[in-house]
Amino acid sequence: MRVVLGVGGGIAAYKAASLLRLFTEAGHDVTAVPTEAALRFVGKATWEALSGKPVRVGVFEAVETVNHVRLGHEADLVVVAPATADLLARAAGGHADDLLTNTLLMARCPVVMAPAMHTEMWRHPATQANVAVLRDRGVHVLDPAEGRLTGKDSGPGRLPDPEEIFAAALGLASGAGRAAAHDADHAPGEGLLAGRRVVVSAGGTREAIDPVRFLGNRSSGKQGVAVARAALAAGASVTLVAAHLEVAPPEGAELVNVESALELRDAMVERAAAADAIVMAAAVADFRPARHSNAKIKKRDDAPDQPIELVRNPDVLVELVRQREAAGTKQVVVGFAAETGDEAGDVLAYGRAKLERKGCELLVVNEVGTDRVFGLDENSVTILSKDGTAPEHVAGSKDEVARAVVVRLARALDAR
Ligand code: CTP
């Protein structure tokens, strides 16, 4: 893959040298394009030695090579790290005052920008507006990491680790590459699921204790809704079986609202029968209260503690796989797995065991914790496949993860 590594003028420029090595060691062809300011932190010699290529900064250097047009045009991936506040502003404004901004204007491949700056600069409305403009145009702007900054201060503004930027960039490039290869005449993803019926579950179930209380979970429904949206964009007709959602369902999907795991099971079993693909993105409660009071449970000062007795809910995903086996169809079933690693195993090991246990074709594994994934717009997942395809890591917005899931789903449908 031809990678352009843009380097902005910030102290984190030295970390871009490690990023460059990650790309070259993985066999990619990298052209480093630092800005003038970046060279004040890390000199040309470093970039030239690490990339094995001459390094140019301005549009009037090596004019005969038409660098300012060629680099962006030929790139399969552009990664900018660190993206300073000034560089984000110039990119958002469409400036073309150096080689890097020219390249950004020419590029039609995935573009990843990894910002690094002081917290105040990152939070400034001007920077946030520039980031919003770039994201709106499809540029993948990573959120800066939190932690110690150059001085004594700390907060969001650190450059994410080179490994993280590398993984996010490769995930983005592979998703876009596959979609483009699948249908070269269309925008990435468009038409991949044309004529397919897809049923998606999303959100978190609520298990009633009494008319006002329930046992619930932290799922916002964002990832499942994003999958429904991506499937619609890919041409599928979509039914969204929605447990409690914190986001609006997409226009164009048939909406079935449910509350509990049992209601979700009934809705899914019914709709799945005629579906080409099922995506179980909902967080389904494994247990429900054994008894449900029709009247609000009162507290009395003299009452003893009242433990809530729980009984198992059915595993909807397993039931859907069994239903598919019984019907003998080529339906593709996709599960999601929320995992945390522990001493006994890492997240992926648990994911692989779950894929086996559940019997679905694809399992989208993400690491969860109270401060990760739930309710956030970004996600980082690994897609595991029953057919032995290598695990695919995808990091990005939940929409980007959803598009990657749709691409894999389309491929699994085509292969069956
Ligand atoms: N799932 C389901 N029915 C359940 C529990 C989970 O259909 N009663 C589905 C989820 O929608 C998801 C997948 O199974 O697609 C994995 O969910 P997860 O909560 O990670 O797994 P569990 O089976 O609950 O296993 P555990 O909590 O023990 O890890």
XYZ file of C-alpha atoms and ligand atoms in Angstrom:
445
model
C 0.000 0.000 0.000
C 1.260 3.514 -0.796
C 1.085 5.563 2.373
C 1.669 9.299 2.707
C 2.670 10.178 6.258
C 2.031 13.864 6.896
C 3.808 15.261 9.937
C 2.681 18.495 11.597
C 4.842 20.871 13.592
C 4.338 19.695 17.146
C 6.571 18.124 19.755
C 4.857 14.768 19.102
C 6.489 14.735 15.638
C 9.155 12.439 17.084
C 6.475 9.773 17.665
C 5.630 9.869 13.953
C 9.058 8.322 13.345
C 7.869 5.163 15.172
C 4.648 5.256 13.183
C 6.627 5.421 9.948
C 8.581 2.330 10.990
C 5.397 0.419 11.777
C 4.262 1.024 8.198
C 7.565 0.169 6.532
C 8.060 -2.936 8.682
C 4.599 -4.113 7.622
C 5.788 -3.823 4.007
C 4.134 -0.534 3.042
C 5.692 2.103 0.853
C 5.805 5.345 2.857
C 6.448 8.891 1.703
C 6.960 11.301 4.587
C 5.636 14.818 4.044
C 6.520 16.985 7.016
C 5.486 20.607 7.257
C 8.108 23.327 7.552
C 7.340 23.555 11.278
C 7.670 19.764 11.719
C 11.289 20.001 10.534
C 12.062 22.240 13.506
C 11.311 19.235 15.723
C 12.604 16.342 13.626
C 14.921 17.002 10.695
C 14.680 15.848 7.089
C 17.480 13.324 7.543
C 15.359 11.259 9.947
C 12.418 11.071 7.568
C 14.613 10.313 4.576
C 16.558 7.596 6.389
C 13.446 5.909 7.775
C 11.424 6.057 4.551
C 14.345 5.545 2.173
C 13.047 8.405 0.015
C 13.760 12.071 -0.542
C 11.625 14.355 1.579
C 9.975 17.496 0.272
C 8.038 20.110 2.118
C 7.053 22.865 -0.301
C 5.276 22.844 -3.633
C 8.251 24.407 -5.425
C 10.682 21.599 -4.592
C 11.246 18.948 -7.286
C 8.604 20.618 -9.413
C 9.416 18.325 -12.351
C 7.942 15.376 -10.407
C 4.593 17.183 -10.037
C 4.690 16.093 -6.427
C 1.879 18.358 -5.301
C -0.584 16.441 -7.478
C 1.010 13.020 -7.749
C 1.448 12.153 -4.072
C -2.200 12.548 -3.102
C -3.389 11.057 -6.353
C -1.348 7.875 -6.002
C -1.808 7.365 -2.254
C -3.840 4.434 -0.901
C -3.825 5.993 2.557
C -2.890 9.376 4.025
C -2.074 9.558 7.724
C -1.336 12.871 9.415
C 0.345 12.624 12.822
C 0.595 14.839 14.719
C -2.150 17.039 13.290
C -1.634 20.399 14.997
C -4.401 22.976 15.499
C -2.931 24.994 12.632
C -2.771 22.018 10.302
C -6.384 21.041 11.093
C -7.405 24.637 10.360
C -5.536 24.702 7.056
C -6.978 21.331 6.028
C -10.515 22.374 7.001
C -10.073 25.631 5.091
C -8.865 23.840 1.966
C -5.511 25.670 1.942
C -2.783 24.543 -0.424
C 0.248 26.389 0.892
C 2.620 23.463 1.297
C 3.079 19.958 -0.065
C 1.059 18.313 2.693
C -2.053 20.468 2.276
C -1.852 20.010 -1.527
C -1.687 16.261 -0.973
C -4.732 16.390 1.309
C -6.677 18.220 -1.388
C -5.699 15.671 -4.026
C -6.258 12.511 -1.969
C -9.327 10.381 -2.710
C -8.206 7.548 -0.433
C -8.954 7.210 3.321
C -7.394 10.053 5.325
C -6.635 9.666 9.035
C -5.606 12.649 11.149
C -4.279 12.189 14.672
C -4.441 15.526 16.512
C -1.985 16.519 19.227
C -1.996 19.867 21.018
C -2.676 21.447 24.369
C -6.066 20.727 25.897
C -7.227 24.352 25.596
C -6.370 24.408 21.902
C -8.132 21.087 21.317
C -11.255 22.249 23.155
C -11.300 25.672 21.513
C -14.480 26.127 19.435
C -12.336 26.988 16.396
C -10.509 23.650 16.534
C -13.693 21.745 17.283
C -15.420 23.416 14.328
C -12.491 22.486 12.053
C -12.597 18.881 13.262
C -16.355 18.765 12.643
C -15.866 20.086 9.085
C -13.181 17.499 8.362
C -15.206 14.621 9.847
C -18.203 15.744 7.872
C -16.108 15.431 4.715
C -15.190 11.879 5.613
C -11.754 12.535 7.099
C -11.155 10.174 9.984
C -10.045 12.483 12.805
C -8.988 10.466 15.855
C -9.665 11.820 19.314
C -6.448 12.790 21.099
C -5.434 10.647 24.037
C -5.588 11.948 27.603
C -2.540 12.280 29.771
C 0.590 14.265 30.446
C 1.271 16.996 27.893
C 4.569 18.718 27.145
C 4.658 20.807 30.287
C 3.319 19.957 33.713
C -0.252 20.046 32.460
C -2.351 17.043 31.506
C -5.678 16.416 29.753
C -6.899 15.438 26.281
C -4.351 16.489 23.667
C -1.717 13.774 23.576
C -0.979 12.039 20.307
C -2.505 8.535 20.471
C 0.127 5.766 20.565
C 1.689 5.040 17.168
C 0.345 1.445 17.382
C -3.164 2.788 17.866
C -2.894 5.177 14.914
C -1.411 2.374 12.823
C -4.291 -0.008 13.685
C -6.955 2.637 13.046
C -5.408 3.594 9.709
C -5.033 0.014 8.495
C -8.581 -0.844 9.597
C -9.926 2.100 7.649
C -7.856 1.359 4.557
C -8.800 -2.331 4.504
C -12.529 -1.620 4.916
C -12.507 0.962 2.134
C -10.312 -1.227 -0.079
C -12.584 -4.226 0.179
C -15.722 -2.230 -0.451
C -14.142 -0.584 -3.475
C -12.932 -3.922 -4.793
C -16.389 -5.368 -4.339
C -18.071 -2.713 -6.395
C -15.717 -0.349 -8.104
C -18.467 1.796 -9.617
C -20.018 2.774 -6.306
C -19.083 4.698 -3.208
C -17.692 2.370 -0.495
C -20.452 0.067 0.721
C -23.138 1.272 -1.665
C -25.198 -1.567 -3.174
C -23.347 -4.295 -1.265
C -26.572 -5.558 0.305
C -28.975 -4.665 -2.518
C -32.032 -6.923 -2.395
C -31.079 -8.424 0.998
C -33.333 -8.437 4.051
C -31.467 -7.714 7.265
C -32.831 -7.816 10.805
C -30.803 -5.921 13.402
C -31.364 -5.871 17.154
C -30.039 -2.879 19.076
C -30.105 -1.280 22.511
C -30.352 -2.781 25.968
C -33.203 -4.867 27.322
C -34.992 -3.914 30.521
C -36.194 -6.624 32.862
C -39.084 -5.395 34.974
C -39.051 -5.731 38.748
C -42.267 -3.793 39.211
C -44.089 -1.132 37.125
C -41.411 1.496 37.838
C -38.204 -0.481 38.345
C -36.117 -2.633 36.069
C -32.747 -4.314 35.680
C -30.977 -2.779 32.712
C -27.554 -2.279 31.189
C -25.418 0.514 29.794
C -26.023 -0.138 26.101
C -26.957 3.049 24.231
C -27.922 1.276 21.012
C -25.542 3.489 19.002
C -23.570 0.630 17.452
C -26.662 -1.394 16.488
C -28.369 1.672 15.038
C -25.175 2.418 13.081
C -25.259 -1.125 11.648
C -28.909 -0.657 10.644
C -27.993 2.647 8.982
C -25.007 1.122 7.164
C -27.124 -1.821 5.967
C -29.745 0.622 4.632
C -27.015 2.617 2.884
C -25.753 -0.639 1.375
C -29.191 -1.214 -0.176
C -30.743 -3.714 2.269
C -34.288 -3.584 3.556
C -33.840 -3.376 7.299
C -35.924 -4.246 10.336
C -34.628 -2.773 13.570
C -35.732 -4.568 16.716
C -35.069 -1.901 19.299
C -34.769 -2.412 23.024
C -34.143 0.798 24.975
C -32.293 3.210 22.613
C -30.581 6.477 23.488
C -30.328 7.492 19.834
C -32.901 7.956 17.089
C -33.528 4.935 14.855
C -32.559 5.449 11.196
C -35.121 6.673 8.685
C -36.182 3.929 6.351
C -35.950 0.964 8.717
C -39.010 -0.929 9.914
C -39.014 -0.353 13.668
C -40.150 -2.926 16.237
C -39.923 -1.685 19.819
C -39.367 -4.213 22.582
C -38.656 -3.992 26.279
C -37.454 -7.289 27.766
C -35.269 -10.168 26.566
C -38.345 -12.367 26.113
C -40.067 -9.731 23.968
C -36.877 -9.297 21.965
C -36.624 -13.064 21.461
C -40.208 -13.282 20.169
C -39.722 -10.334 17.803
C -36.423 -11.673 16.453
C -37.609 -15.252 15.979
C -40.622 -14.014 14.050
C -38.731 -11.531 11.816
C -35.633 -13.711 11.335
C -37.545 -16.416 9.493
C -37.596 -14.363 6.272
C -34.236 -12.631 6.690
C -31.026 -13.118 4.689
C -28.964 -11.841 7.598
C -29.341 -11.170 11.302
C -27.187 -8.876 13.386
C -27.560 -9.258 17.150
C -26.113 -6.006 18.421
C -28.516 -5.703 21.372
C -27.267 -6.173 24.908
C -29.669 -8.847 26.071
C -30.007 -9.440 29.797
C -28.930 -12.967 30.682
C -31.215 -12.986 33.719
C -34.586 -11.555 34.678
C -36.305 -11.264 38.050
C -38.115 -14.528 38.828
C -41.150 -12.589 39.946
C -42.610 -9.395 38.620
C -44.864 -7.363 40.854
C -47.812 -5.685 39.169
C -47.886 -3.084 41.917
C -44.990 -0.863 42.936
C -43.012 -2.611 45.682
C -43.265 -0.534 48.886
C -40.522 -0.116 51.380
C -41.509 -0.616 54.995
C -39.168 0.290 57.809
C -39.675 -3.067 59.507
C -39.442 -5.137 56.281
C -36.507 -7.554 55.957
C -34.005 -7.213 53.041
C -35.555 -8.436 49.839
C -33.031 -10.144 47.541
C -34.129 -10.236 43.913
C -34.233 -13.818 42.698
C -33.130 -14.150 39.086
C -33.861 -16.746 36.424
C -32.025 -17.313 33.128
C -33.238 -15.697 29.943
C -32.990 -17.631 26.695
C -29.893 -17.003 24.569
C -31.552 -15.369 21.579
C -28.502 -15.600 19.335
C -28.159 -19.344 19.927
C -31.881 -19.823 19.289
C -31.633 -17.902 16.020
C -28.680 -20.018 14.864
C -30.658 -23.186 15.723
C -33.700 -21.875 13.873
C -31.497 -21.222 10.835
C -29.994 -24.739 11.031
C -33.459 -26.288 11.284
C -34.666 -24.322 8.255
C -31.486 -25.223 6.337
C -31.142 -21.723 4.840
C -27.964 -19.826 3.953
C -28.806 -17.038 6.357
C -25.788 -15.270 7.884
C -25.917 -14.572 11.620
C -23.681 -11.940 13.214
C -23.187 -11.666 16.960
C -21.572 -8.999 19.084
C -19.528 -9.815 22.142
C -18.818 -7.495 24.992
C -15.737 -8.856 26.732
C -13.316 -7.927 29.462
C -9.980 -9.704 29.787
C -8.845 -11.251 33.086
C -6.113 -13.555 34.441
C -7.734 -16.553 32.757
C -7.783 -15.170 29.223
C -7.628 -12.104 26.996
C -10.506 -10.472 25.192
C -9.830 -12.281 21.900
C -9.526 -15.711 23.518
C -12.918 -15.200 25.147
C -14.257 -13.930 21.811
C -13.087 -17.024 19.941
C -14.660 -19.292 22.553
C -17.898 -17.340 22.279
C -17.933 -17.575 18.465
C -17.620 -21.338 18.792
C -20.306 -21.574 21.482
C -22.835 -19.401 19.699
C -22.360 -20.892 16.218
C -22.758 -17.599 14.349
C -20.743 -16.762 11.198
C -19.209 -13.516 12.459
C -18.600 -12.195 15.947
C -17.785 -8.542 16.518
C -15.776 -8.444 19.724
C -15.257 -5.324 21.760
C -13.595 -4.718 25.041
C -15.915 -3.132 27.556
C -15.568 -1.412 30.880
C -17.458 1.404 32.507
C -15.435 4.058 30.666
C -15.132 2.236 27.332
C -17.526 1.804 24.436
C -20.927 2.347 26.054
C -22.523 5.574 24.931
C -19.369 6.740 23.127
C -19.218 7.562 19.438
C -15.947 5.733 18.885
C -15.430 2.014 18.998
C -12.607 -0.418 18.553
C -13.518 -3.982 17.640
C -12.114 -7.180 16.230
C -14.260 -9.109 13.771
C -13.863 -12.871 14.169
C -15.057 -15.234 11.514
C -16.203 -18.872 11.668
C -14.653 -19.593 8.256
C -11.180 -18.922 9.624
C -10.584 -15.579 7.871
C -7.948 -13.686 9.853
C -9.339 -11.481 12.643
C -9.893 -7.936 11.428
C -9.295 -5.033 13.757
C -11.425 -1.953 13.141
C -11.116 1.234 15.153
C -13.079 4.348 14.426
C -16.490 5.882 14.764
C -19.381 3.483 15.347
C -20.488 4.301 11.773
C -17.100 3.206 10.448
C -17.234 0.011 12.492
C -20.760 -0.563 11.174
C -19.583 -0.159 7.570
C -16.815 -2.691 8.149
C -19.386 -5.123 9.606
C -21.623 -4.619 6.567
C -18.715 -5.276 4.189
C -17.898 -8.526 6.011
C -21.563 -9.476 6.148
C -21.940 -8.938 2.395
C -18.877 -11.063 1.766
C -20.196 -13.860 4.000
C -23.553 -13.751 2.167
C -21.823 -13.914 -1.220
C -19.725 -16.872 -0.077
C -22.624 -19.024 1.137
N -27.146 -12.562 23.400
C -28.398 -13.112 23.185
N -29.152 -13.512 24.223
C -28.693 -13.422 25.487
C -27.399 -12.875 25.721
C -26.664 -12.447 24.661
O -28.818 -13.205 22.032
N -29.450 -13.846 26.489
C -26.348 -12.163 22.245
C -25.962 -10.699 22.173
O -26.902 -9.946 21.434
C -24.623 -10.746 21.444
C -24.052 -12.077 21.865
O -25.151 -12.870 22.326
O -24.780 -10.756 20.052
C -23.014 -12.044 22.939
O -23.449 -11.283 24.045
P -22.592 -11.205 25.368
O -23.330 -10.421 26.399
O -21.204 -10.790 25.029
O -22.485 -12.742 25.741
P -23.236 -13.688 26.708
O -23.784 -14.826 25.924
O -24.192 -12.967 27.571
O -22.016 -14.283 27.527
P -21.283 -13.710 28.823
O -22.096 -12.550 29.340
O -21.241 -14.866 29.719
O -19.927 -13.295 28.323
